[in-house]
mmCIF file of C-alpha atoms in Angstrom:
data_model
loop_
_atom_site.group_PDB
_atom_site.id
_atom_site.type_symbol
_atom_site.label_atom_id
_atom_site.label_comp_id
_atom_site.label_asym_id
_atom_site.label_seq_id
_atom_site.Cartn_x
_atom_site.Cartn_y
_atom_site.Cartn_z
ATOM 1 C CA GLU A 14 16.826 8.682 1.368
ATOM 2 C CA ASP A 15 13.619 7.682 3.143
ATOM 3 C CA GLN A 16 13.632 3.979 3.981
ATOM 4 C CA VAL A 17 11.585 1.378 5.887
ATOM 5 C CA THR A 18 12.896 -1.984 7.094
ATOM 6 C CA GLN A 19 10.691 -4.646 8.648
ATOM 7 C CA SER A 20 11.752 -7.625 10.712
ATOM 8 C CA PRO A 21 11.474 -10.509 10.862
ATOM 9 C CA GLU A 22 10.644 -11.351 7.240
ATOM 10 C CA ALA A 23 8.524 -14.272 8.427
ATOM 11 C CA LEU A 24 7.205 -15.351 11.803
ATOM 12 C CA ARG A 25 5.517 -18.565 12.845
ATOM 13 C CA LEU A 26 3.541 -18.597 16.086
ATOM 14 C CA GLN A 27 1.413 -21.063 17.953
ATOM 15 C CA GLU A 28 -2.109 -19.911 18.734
ATOM 16 C CA GLY A 29 -1.972 -17.844 21.939
ATOM 17 C CA GLU A 30 1.788 -17.148 21.658
ATOM 18 C CA SER A 31 2.246 -13.365 21.826
ATOM 19 C CA SER A 32 4.987 -11.604 19.846
ATOM 20 C CA SER A 33 6.033 -8.319 18.232
ATOM 21 C CA LEU A 34 6.829 -7.190 14.702
ATOM 22 C CA ASN A 35 9.393 -4.441 14.130
ATOM 23 C CA CYS A 36 9.426 -1.551 11.671
ATOM 24 C CA SER A 37 12.561 0.610 11.543
ATOM 25 C CA TYR A 38 12.422 3.784 9.515
ATOM 26 C CA THR A 39 14.696 6.545 8.278
ATOM 27 C CA VAL A 40 13.010 9.733 7.119
ATOM 28 C CA SER A 41 14.020 13.372 7.027
ATOM 29 C CA GLY A 42 10.792 14.212 8.822
ATOM 30 C CA LEU A 43 7.932 11.898 9.799
ATOM 31 C CA ARG A 44 4.451 12.958 8.775
ATOM 32 C CA GLY A 45 2.881 9.640 9.768
ATOM 33 C CA LEU A 46 3.516 5.911 10.154
ATOM 34 C CA PHE A 47 0.921 3.414 8.962
ATOM 35 C CA TRP A 48 0.298 -0.273 9.562
ATOM 36 C CA TYR A 49 -1.630 -2.380 7.064
ATOM 37 C CA ARG A 50 -2.646 -6.023 6.920
ATOM 38 C CA GLN A 51 -2.572 -7.823 3.575
ATOM 39 C CA ASP A 52 -4.125 -11.213 2.848
ATOM 40 C CA PRO A 53 -2.869 -13.214 -0.161
ATOM 41 C CA GLY A 54 -4.142 -11.834 -3.456
ATOM 42 C CA LYS A 55 -5.850 -8.832 -1.829
ATOM 43 C CA GLY A 56 -5.106 -5.168 -1.310
ATOM 44 C CA PRO A 57 -3.696 -3.831 1.977
ATOM 45 C CA GLU A 58 -6.245 -3.239 4.721
ATOM 46 C CA PHE A 59 -5.665 -0.222 6.965
ATOM 47 C CA LEU A 60 -4.994 -0.908 10.643
ATOM 48 C CA PHE A 61 -3.383 2.098 12.385
ATOM 49 C CA THR A 62 -1.871 5.542 11.927
ATOM 50 C CA LEU A 63 0.728 6.900 14.370
ATOM 51 C CA TYR A 64 1.998 10.466 14.217
ATOM 52 C CA SER A 65 4.363 11.110 17.116
ATOM 53 C CA ALA A 66 6.788 9.258 19.379
ATOM 54 C CA GLY A 67 5.071 7.754 22.378
ATOM 55 C CA GLU A 68 1.753 7.328 20.630
ATOM 56 C CA GLU A 69 -0.048 3.976 20.914
ATOM 57 C CA LYS A 70 -3.120 2.547 19.148
ATOM 58 C CA GLU A 71 -5.014 -0.669 19.872
ATOM 59 C CA LYS A 72 -7.482 -2.806 17.974
ATOM 60 C CA GLU A 73 -8.581 -6.186 19.281
ATOM 61 C CA ARG A 74 -5.400 -8.288 19.679
ATOM 62 C CA LEU A 75 -3.159 -5.712 17.985
ATOM 63 C CA LYS A 76 -1.310 -2.782 19.535
ATOM 64 C CA ALA A 77 0.962 -0.401 17.639
ATOM 65 C CA THR A 78 3.598 1.791 19.264
ATOM 66 C CA LEU A 79 5.960 4.434 17.903
ATOM 67 C CA THR A 80 9.402 5.750 18.854
ATOM 68 C CA LYS A 81 11.625 8.212 16.986
ATOM 69 C CA LYS A 82 13.270 5.442 14.972
ATOM 70 C CA GLU A 83 10.921 2.462 14.970
ATOM 71 C CA SER A 84 7.441 1.126 15.459
ATOM 72 C CA PHE A 85 6.260 -2.144 16.926
ATOM 73 C CA LEU A 86 3.124 -4.114 16.227
ATOM 74 C CA HIS A 87 2.370 -6.258 19.254
ATOM 75 C CA ILE A 88 0.096 -9.256 18.773
ATOM 76 C CA THR A 89 -1.431 -10.621 21.960
ATOM 77 C CA ALA A 90 -2.742 -14.200 22.079
ATOM 78 C CA PRO A 91 -2.958 -14.487 18.275
ATOM 79 C CA LYS A 92 -5.477 -16.679 16.486
ATOM 80 C CA PRO A 93 -5.120 -18.464 13.125
ATOM 81 C CA GLU A 94 -7.212 -15.726 11.483
ATOM 82 C CA ASP A 95 -4.443 -13.235 12.304
ATOM 83 C CA SER A 96 -2.260 -14.979 9.718
ATOM 84 C CA ALA A 97 -1.378 -12.419 7.029
ATOM 85 C CA THR A 98 1.407 -10.128 5.849
ATOM 86 C CA TYR A 99 1.735 -7.002 7.955
ATOM 87 C CA LEU A 100 3.042 -3.944 6.129
ATOM 88 C CA CYS A 101 4.528 -0.801 7.636
ATOM 89 C CA ALA A 102 4.681 2.464 5.679
ATOM 90 C CA VAL A 103 5.786 6.036 6.328
ATOM 91 C CA GLN A 104 4.906 9.431 4.935
ATOM 92 C CA SER A 105 7.754 11.905 4.882
ATOM 93 C CA THR A 106 7.480 15.671 5.279
ATOM 94 C CA SER A 107 10.045 16.169 2.528
ATOM 95 C CA GLY A 108 9.195 15.659 -1.103
ATOM 96 C CA GLY A 109 6.163 13.934 -2.541
ATOM 97 C CA TYR A 110 2.523 14.544 -1.919
ATOM 98 C CA ASN A 111 1.675 12.076 0.799
ATOM 99 C CA LYS A 112 3.039 9.033 -0.982
ATOM 100 C CA LEU A 113 3.587 6.015 1.234
ATOM 101 C CA ILE A 114 7.002 4.348 1.450
ATOM 102 C CA PHE A 115 6.518 0.699 2.372
ATOM 103 C CA GLY A 116 8.664 -1.944 3.937
ATOM 104 C CA ALA A 117 8.716 -5.463 2.496
ATOM 105 C CA GLY A 118 6.390 -6.744 5.204
ATOM 106 C CA THR A 119 6.379 -9.503 7.822
ATOM 107 C CA ARG A 120 4.583 -12.729 6.887
ATOM 108 C CA LEU A 121 2.834 -14.039 9.997
ATOM 109 C CA ALA A 122 1.554 -17.593 10.279
ATOM 110 C CA VAL A 123 -0.427 -18.584 13.381
ATOM 111 C CA HIS A 124 -0.968 -22.306 13.836
ATOM 112 C CA PRO A 125 -3.642 -23.916 16.071
ATOM 113 C CA ASP B 20 -19.153 3.636 1.454
ATOM 114 C CA THR B 21 -18.432 0.827 -0.971
ATOM 115 C CA GLY B 22 -14.644 1.070 -0.817
ATOM 116 C CA VAL B 23 -12.124 1.383 -3.626
ATOM 117 C CA SER B 24 -12.878 -0.819 -6.631
ATOM 118 C CA GLN B 25 -10.580 -1.903 -9.436
ATOM 119 C CA ASP B 26 -11.243 -3.520 -12.781
ATOM 120 C CA PRO B 27 -10.235 -5.997 -14.054
ATOM 121 C CA ARG B 28 -9.055 -8.086 -11.132
ATOM 122 C CA HIS B 29 -6.837 -10.200 -13.348
ATOM 123 C CA LYS B 30 -5.271 -9.582 -16.751
ATOM 124 C CA ILE B 31 -3.114 -11.873 -18.865
ATOM 125 C CA THR B 32 -1.531 -10.336 -21.940
ATOM 126 C CA LYS B 33 1.224 -11.005 -24.410
ATOM 127 C CA ARG B 34 4.425 -9.006 -24.494
ATOM 128 C CA GLY B 35 4.047 -5.894 -26.620
ATOM 129 C CA GLN B 36 0.310 -5.462 -26.079
ATOM 130 C CA ASN B 37 -1.274 -2.429 -24.403
ATOM 131 C CA VAL B 38 -3.372 -2.807 -21.248
ATOM 132 C CA THR B 39 -5.596 -0.397 -19.312
ATOM 133 C CA PHE B 40 -6.761 -0.656 -15.732
ATOM 134 C CA ARG B 41 -9.536 1.267 -14.024
ATOM 135 C CA CYS B 42 -9.854 2.480 -10.431
ATOM 136 C CA ASP B 43 -12.968 3.883 -8.763
ATOM 137 C CA PRO B 44 -12.056 5.572 -5.480
ATOM 138 C CA ILE B 45 -14.227 5.963 -2.402
ATOM 139 C CA SER B 46 -16.808 8.591 -3.243
ATOM 140 C CA GLU B 47 -15.753 12.144 -2.330
ATOM 141 C CA HIS B 48 -12.099 11.155 -1.919
ATOM 142 C CA ASN B 49 -10.191 13.807 -3.814
ATOM 143 C CA ARG B 50 -6.778 12.092 -3.691
ATOM 144 C CA LEU B 51 -5.980 8.988 -5.713
ATOM 145 C CA TYR B 52 -2.767 6.950 -5.848
ATOM 146 C CA TRP B 53 -1.393 4.124 -7.963
ATOM 147 C CA TYR B 54 1.130 1.626 -6.583
ATOM 148 C CA ARG B 55 2.783 -1.487 -7.966
ATOM 149 C CA GLN B 56 3.583 -4.554 -5.873
ATOM 150 C CA THR B 57 5.745 -7.513 -6.841
ATOM 151 C CA LEU B 58 5.896 -10.811 -5.001
ATOM 152 C CA GLY B 59 7.460 -10.563 -1.565
ATOM 153 C CA GLN B 60 7.755 -6.774 -1.658
ATOM 154 C CA GLY B 61 5.744 -3.881 -0.312
ATOM 155 C CA PRO B 62 3.787 -1.618 -2.658
ATOM 156 C CA GLU B 63 5.852 0.911 -4.616
ATOM 157 C CA PHE B 64 4.486 4.371 -5.427
ATOM 158 C CA LEU B 65 3.785 5.130 -9.094
ATOM 159 C CA THR B 66 1.720 8.312 -9.298
ATOM 160 C CA TYR B 67 -0.682 10.603 -7.428
ATOM 161 C CA PHE B 68 -3.714 12.734 -8.354
ATOM 162 C CA GLN B 69 -5.410 15.469 -6.424
ATOM 163 C CA ASN B 70 -8.795 15.865 -8.086
ATOM 164 C CA GLU B 71 -7.985 15.726 -11.812
ATOM 165 C CA ALA B 72 -4.416 17.027 -11.521
ATOM 166 C CA GLN B 73 -1.523 14.557 -11.647
ATOM 167 C CA LEU B 74 0.817 16.066 -9.046
ATOM 168 C CA GLU B 75 3.561 13.487 -8.777
ATOM 169 C CA LYS B 76 4.994 10.706 -10.877
ATOM 170 C CA SER B 77 7.674 8.283 -9.729
ATOM 171 C CA ARG B 78 11.044 8.486 -11.452
ATOM 172 C CA LEU B 79 10.814 4.712 -11.761
ATOM 173 C CA LEU B 80 7.800 5.032 -14.049
ATOM 174 C CA SER B 81 8.815 4.645 -17.663
ATOM 175 C CA ASP B 82 7.264 6.583 -20.546
ATOM 176 C CA ARG B 83 5.236 3.475 -21.393
ATOM 177 C CA PHE B 84 3.044 4.177 -18.377
ATOM 178 C CA SER B 85 0.364 6.853 -18.385
ATOM 179 C CA ALA B 86 -2.404 7.650 -15.931
ATOM 180 C CA GLU B 87 -5.433 9.892 -16.125
ATOM 181 C CA ARG B 88 -8.225 11.080 -13.891
ATOM 182 C CA PRO B 89 -10.297 13.129 -16.313
ATOM 183 C CA LYS B 90 -13.141 14.314 -14.109
ATOM 184 C CA GLY B 91 -11.567 13.922 -10.715
ATOM 185 C CA SER B 92 -13.470 10.705 -10.085
ATOM 186 C CA PHE B 93 -12.274 7.390 -11.558
ATOM 187 C CA SER B 94 -8.749 6.912 -12.870
ATOM 188 C CA THR B 95 -7.139 4.778 -15.563
ATOM 189 C CA LEU B 96 -3.607 3.431 -15.766
ATOM 190 C CA GLU B 97 -2.363 2.405 -19.198
ATOM 191 C CA ILE B 98 0.758 0.408 -19.956
ATOM 192 C CA GLN B 99 1.896 0.479 -23.560
ATOM 193 C CA ARG B 100 4.080 -2.202 -25.173
ATOM 194 C CA THR B 101 4.022 -4.398 -22.094
ATOM 195 C CA GLU B 102 7.154 -6.243 -21.000
ATOM 196 C CA GLN B 103 7.523 -9.320 -18.804
ATOM 197 C CA GLY B 104 8.947 -7.098 -16.079
ATOM 198 C CA ASP B 105 5.594 -5.300 -15.870
ATOM 199 C CA SER B 106 4.037 -8.418 -14.322
ATOM 200 C CA ALA B 107 2.865 -7.329 -10.868
ATOM 201 C CA MET B 108 -0.145 -6.384 -8.771
ATOM 202 C CA TYR B 109 -1.302 -2.835 -9.538
ATOM 203 C CA LEU B 110 -2.969 -1.218 -6.540
ATOM 204 C CA CYS B 111 -5.094 1.885 -6.353
ATOM 205 C CA ALA B 112 -5.703 3.842 -3.153
ATOM 206 C CA SER B 113 -7.692 6.941 -2.237
ATOM 207 C CA SER B 114 -7.801 9.430 0.604
ATOM 208 C CA ALA B 115 -9.730 12.537 1.556
ATOM 209 C CA TYR B 116 -7.911 15.722 2.506
ATOM 210 C CA PRO B 117 -6.960 16.461 5.289
ATOM 211 C CA GLN B 118 -6.978 12.810 6.342
ATOM 212 C CA GLU B 119 -3.680 11.102 5.549
ATOM 213 C CA THR B 120 -4.970 7.528 5.587
ATOM 214 C CA GLN B 121 -4.992 5.810 2.205
ATOM 215 C CA TYR B 122 -7.532 3.064 1.572
ATOM 216 C CA PHE B 123 -6.587 0.440 -0.972
ATOM 217 C CA GLY B 124 -8.573 -1.432 -3.561
ATOM 218 C CA PRO B 125 -8.287 -5.176 -4.238
ATOM 219 C CA GLY B 126 -5.715 -4.670 -6.989
ATOM 220 C CA THR B 127 -5.324 -5.796 -10.593
ATOM 221 C CA ARG B 128 -2.930 -8.688 -11.084
ATOM 222 C CA LEU B 129 -1.128 -8.426 -14.430
ATOM 223 C CA LEU B 130 0.731 -11.308 -16.057
ATOM 224 C CA VAL B 131 2.724 -10.577 -19.205
ATOM 225 C CA LEU B 132 3.635 -13.681 -21.205
#
């Protein structure tokens, strides 16, 4: 069964304190791995898509990487406005028309 | 590009009532998805349309749920005889083939009393 596990569940950082969020996945075949940001009471906002092991994507203070079993979202020198829940999702090559399978997310709080 | 829109944003109803939500996808996106999200969890897939055809429906979706996309543009999700367990955020997303990226709307938060 396709599955996504994110860790930690919650993370508290001081402004400027870099860290990484983990997304471990089990799929029969990976079509793509997606990172989203979600603010309270809002829909997920797309950040990155990764398709193959070794691929990396960057956007401002965020960098996403992918291996055959997990993905990391690295946050460099975070600011309070980076506080949000970060969701990881996968698309599997087996079964289903492109549906996303999500993890439970990591709640990030960045304090000044 | 105005993004995915959903209406209403909030809905409070009593147990046993029917509710209907609307989703307008990004224009020219031919794929549309419905997800449900409960507190502290990631979104969970409900159903998927390609143009007007409903191609997949989650096994978790009871017969009380029905979705339509009559002209391949907007979509509606109806819940009949609502139960307290239906309380959740209902999210709509759209994508354009062959792009895989799904763009989400703001969601409709449902509270069943």
